[in-house]
Amino acid sequence: MTSSSQVIVVGTGVVGSVIAEHCLDAGLEVLMIEAGPRVSRAQIVENYRNLPLGAKPDATASYPPADWAPHPFHGLEHLESTGPNKYDPTYIRYAGGSTWHWAGTSWRLTPEDMQLRSRYGVGRDWAFDYETLDPYYNMTERKLGICGPADPLDQWPRRDRSMPYPMPHLPLSQGERKFTEVMQTKLGLRNVPVAQARNSGMPYDDRPACCANNNCVPVCPVGAKYDAATSLNRLEAKGATILDNSVVYRVETGEGNRIVAVHYYDRDKTSHRVTGEHFVIACNGVETPRLMLMSADDRNPNGIANSSDQVGRNMMDHPQQGYTFTTTEPYWLGAGPVVNSGIMETSQGDFRRDHAAVYFRLNNFARNRDIAKRAMASGKVGRALDEEIRRLTATSLNVVAAFEMLPDPNNRLTLSAQKDWLGLPRPSVYWDVGDYVRRSSVEYSNPLAQRIAEAVGATDFKPASPEKFSTSKHIMGGTIMGNDAATSVVDRHSRTHDHANLYLPGGGAMASTACGNSTITMTAMAFMAAEALVSEAKGA
Amino acid sequence: MLASAMPSFTFAATQDIESRFMGASQLLVNHDLSPAVGARIAAFAQASYPNLGDMLDRITETAATRGASRVEDFFDAIPEGELRDFAFWVISAWYTGSSSGDRDATLFTYEEALLYQPTIDMVPIPTFGFSAPNAWGNDLYPLTDLPRF
């Protein structure tokens, strides 16, 4: 069994994989340790197809957790949620991580999104500006294979790009085009094609072009969408060693408070110790702070990297509210990828001093499964039932409002008294979306959603309750980044302030959420971390 | 001898109920139905409805009384209550491919669930390919053009 490596990467999701490959390309020795199993795409597709209709909307139902690597899963107690709102992430602990079931949506932050404190007097500023991040976004878009629009008016953010997208954007279906036209002519809002990690009209990175299987969540059956599992064979070909079913439960410190080893349990609950020179913990925004807290020792009584007491605090997401309404004219959503367009311009403005920004996503999931209950309850039979299914599928729209959220130290991950299968403390999260978000729902989002519904001729719009928010499953904030070691966990390179050879890249490091999905920002930060690590390893 | 005779008796009984189930199903659903899927639904129904055979026969007799071969022509004659509810359940099983809308329901079929057929010209069955790359921008077909299935 491998017992040492120059670089140890814990986690095989997109962040860990990108860093591992960067290190391998630089000639470093890399060991990757994954808590969960390594599975085939075909197995996940069959899992999905064999779910009853009522379980199919659940993004994690196709990914049953291993006993030793539990993750949030229906019927399984793993993550505790306390506080006024329900914290309900859907990360999975599988080789390849949660990009298995992401939609592939790849919005960049805007310059303003990174300067909330200085511009609007709320939240935190990032440790660097957009111009610093821009080249790493470019690297991310090429590594993952992100398609996006060439028309500057359709790009996000709306500013000159330093590099074009590597692929043209995926076409909108006729229904999405119709929605786009209605938004523009009736509301003056621009519904733009989503930049997404999906192959558009061509193969890319040894993966095929998208052919509209409309199942990006929970799994792309053909691998047209990037997920980190698609990169693991390549990493091994470059020399990486990947241990799966190996649960890192302790990070060990040594002289100078440097990290000297990690300890993991195999599936037989046998413990192993692996030493290294450089350590990357990229387990996601829940499991990474959990591991830091579990690893408390005499040098670090509050947990690893936690001299600031910020590990586990500032947990963030994109709280969301969904609107489903029926139109009189057919829109026929469901052709193409499951998320293909959205309205981003509602996420910017001086109003952010007072309430959260919001982004409206036009979901493009085939509507059949969602309207089934309603159609069957209609009491219709025969041709009338067929016509009802056709009518509801064609005229049912689902628009989701995704809010930004401010870092609040009270939104905190701690260790539960409850233990998991290995005897490790389960994560517990206190969760309150906050008045900043609630105000936005009442004063901004609901009125906008109603205008959108009326514009498309909806007959049954219902405002969302200002008390009810679901999570977008975008885990951010728990190991927050900053220049001040007293108020943050990691520096601009996602390196911990407390340990010179420990990196905690990923959503946990993000200092603001904005409204767009977090993955490519996490990945861009991973490239920054990888550069710093390689530089350190090379003695630069 | 008795022991060896039992399996064939059970097999024959199973075949009989499957046949009666398919007969009633063809009256309740005006589409080509898969015998393999029907066998799975029938097996579930047999475990769930102690009087399954009787209900199947009553549905068949109701249609026969009307001289009906399409569901529209006799469904209103099925008495409300247990028998009407069962008839709806059979229709729902064929359309949704599941024993109920619950997340722990039994799956009978995915791709053969009839739910996807009325829209198959415009919407894919998720996981199955729908078009050539970047070629899904077809026209918005009218609601009235029901595919034949």
CSV table of C-alpha atoms in Angstrom, one decimal, chain A residues 45 48-56 58 61 74 169-175 177-178 200-201 209-215 221 330-337 366 368-369 372 376 379-387 389-391 393-395, chain B residues 28 30-31 70-72 75 88 91-93 95-96 98 100-107 109-111 114-147 149:
chain,number,residue,atom,x,y,z
A,45,VAL,CA,-27.4,5.3,-15.9
A,48,TYR,CA,-31.4,6.1,-12.8
A,49,ARG,CA,-33.5,4.1,-15.3
A,50,ASN,CA,-34.5,1.7,-12.6
A,51,LEU,CA,-35.7,4.3,-10.2
A,52,PRO,CA,-39.5,4.6,-9.8
A,53,LEU,CA,-40.9,7.8,-11.3
A,54,GLY,CA,-41.3,9.4,-7.8
A,55,ALA,CA,-37.6,9.1,-7.1
A,56,LYS,CA,-36.3,10.3,-10.4
A,58,ASP,CA,-33.8,13.3,-6.7
A,61,ALA,CA,-31.0,8.7,-5.8
A,74,HIS,CA,-32.9,9.8,1.2
A,169,HIS,CA,-22.9,27.8,-27.3
A,170,LEU,CA,-25.5,25.0,-27.5
A,171,PRO,CA,-28.6,26.0,-29.5
A,172,LEU,CA,-31.7,27.0,-27.7
A,173,SER,CA,-34.8,25.0,-28.4
A,174,GLN,CA,-37.7,26.7,-30.2
A,175,GLY,CA,-39.4,27.0,-26.8
A,177,ARG,CA,-36.1,31.0,-28.2
A,178,LYS,CA,-39.7,31.9,-27.8
A,200,SER,CA,-21.4,21.6,-28.4
A,201,GLY,CA,-21.6,20.2,-31.9
A,209,ALA,CA,-21.0,15.9,-28.6
A,210,CYS,CA,-24.2,16.4,-26.7
A,211,CYS,CA,-27.2,14.8,-28.5
A,212,ALA,CA,-30.0,16.1,-26.2
A,213,ASN,CA,-30.5,13.1,-23.9
A,214,ASN,CA,-31.8,15.7,-21.4
A,215,ASN,CA,-30.4,13.9,-18.4
A,221,PRO,CA,-25.4,9.0,-20.2
A,330,PRO,CA,-46.9,25.5,-26.1
A,331,TYR,CA,-43.3,26.1,-25.1
A,332,TRP,CA,-42.2,22.5,-25.3
A,333,LEU,CA,-39.3,22.6,-22.9
A,334,GLY,CA,-37.2,19.5,-22.7
A,335,ALA,CA,-35.2,19.4,-25.9
A,336,GLY,CA,-31.5,20.0,-25.3
A,337,PRO,CA,-29.6,20.1,-22.0
A,366,ALA,CA,-38.5,17.4,-20.0
A,368,ASN,CA,-43.4,14.7,-18.4
A,369,ARG,CA,-42.4,13.3,-15.0
A,372,ALA,CA,-47.6,13.0,-14.5
A,376,MET,CA,-53.3,11.2,-13.8
A,379,GLY,CA,-59.6,11.7,-14.2
A,380,LYS,CA,-59.2,11.6,-17.9
A,381,VAL,CA,-58.7,8.4,-19.8
A,382,GLY,CA,-58.0,7.4,-23.4
A,383,ARG,CA,-57.3,10.0,-26.0
A,384,ALA,CA,-58.3,12.8,-23.5
A,385,LEU,CA,-55.6,11.6,-21.1
A,386,ASP,CA,-53.0,11.6,-24.0
A,387,GLU,CA,-54.0,15.1,-24.9
A,389,ILE,CA,-50.2,14.8,-21.0
A,390,ARG,CA,-49.3,16.5,-24.2
A,391,ARG,CA,-50.9,19.8,-23.2
A,393,THR,CA,-45.9,18.9,-20.9
A,394,ALA,CA,-45.9,21.6,-23.6
A,395,THR,CA,-47.3,24.4,-21.6
B,28,LEU,CA,-58.5,0.5,-20.4
B,30,ASN,CA,-56.0,2.3,-26.3
B,31,HIS,CA,-52.4,1.5,-27.2
B,70,ARG,CA,-62.1,1.6,-26.4
B,71,VAL,CA,-61.9,2.9,-22.8
B,72,GLU,CA,-63.9,6.0,-23.7
B,75,PHE,CA,-65.3,3.8,-18.5
B,88,PHE,CA,-57.4,4.2,-12.7
B,91,ILE,CA,-54.1,3.0,-16.3
B,92,SER,CA,-51.6,4.9,-14.1
B,93,ALA,CA,-49.3,1.9,-13.9
B,95,TYR,CA,-48.5,5.4,-18.1
B,96,THR,CA,-46.1,6.1,-15.2
B,98,SER,CA,-44.6,2.7,-11.5
B,100,SER,CA,-47.5,4.8,-7.4
B,101,GLY,CA,-46.0,8.3,-7.3
B,102,ASP,CA,-44.1,7.5,-4.1
B,103,ARG,CA,-40.3,7.4,-4.3
B,104,ASP,CA,-40.2,3.9,-2.9
B,105,ALA,CA,-42.8,2.5,-5.5
B,106,THR,CA,-42.1,-0.5,-7.6
B,107,LEU,CA,-40.9,0.2,-11.1
B,109,THR,CA,-40.8,-0.1,-16.8
B,110,TYR,CA,-39.0,3.2,-17.6
B,111,GLU,CA,-38.7,3.6,-21.4
B,114,LEU,CA,-46.7,5.5,-21.9
B,115,LEU,CA,-46.2,8.9,-20.2
B,116,TYR,CA,-43.5,9.7,-22.8
B,117,GLN,CA,-45.4,8.7,-25.9
B,118,PRO,CA,-47.8,11.6,-26.4
B,119,THR,CA,-44.8,14.0,-26.6
B,120,ILE,CA,-42.2,11.7,-28.2
B,121,ASP,CA,-42.1,14.0,-31.3
B,122,MET,CA,-40.9,17.0,-29.2
B,123,VAL,CA,-39.4,15.7,-26.0
B,124,PRO,CA,-36.8,12.9,-25.4
B,125,ILE,CA,-37.2,10.2,-22.8
B,126,PRO,CA,-34.4,11.3,-20.5
B,127,THR,CA,-31.1,9.4,-21.0
B,128,PHE,CA,-32.1,8.4,-24.5
B,129,GLY,CA,-30.6,10.4,-27.4
B,130,PHE,CA,-33.0,12.8,-29.2
B,131,SER,CA,-31.2,14.3,-32.1
B,132,ALA,CA,-27.9,14.7,-33.9
B,133,PRO,CA,-25.5,17.1,-32.2
B,134,ASN,CA,-27.0,20.6,-31.9
B,135,ALA,CA,-30.0,19.7,-34.0
B,136,TRP,CA,-32.9,19.8,-31.6
B,137,GLY,CA,-34.2,23.2,-32.6
B,138,ASN,CA,-37.2,21.8,-34.5
B,139,ASP,CA,-40.5,23.7,-34.8
B,140,LEU,CA,-43.0,23.9,-32.0
B,141,TYR,CA,-45.5,21.2,-33.1
B,142,PRO,CA,-49.1,21.9,-32.3
B,143,LEU,CA,-50.8,20.3,-29.3
B,144,THR,CA,-53.3,18.6,-31.6
B,145,ASP,CA,-50.9,16.4,-33.5
B,146,LEU,CA,-50.8,13.4,-31.1
B,147,PRO,CA,-48.2,10.8,-32.1
B,149,PHE,CA,-48.4,4.7,-30.4
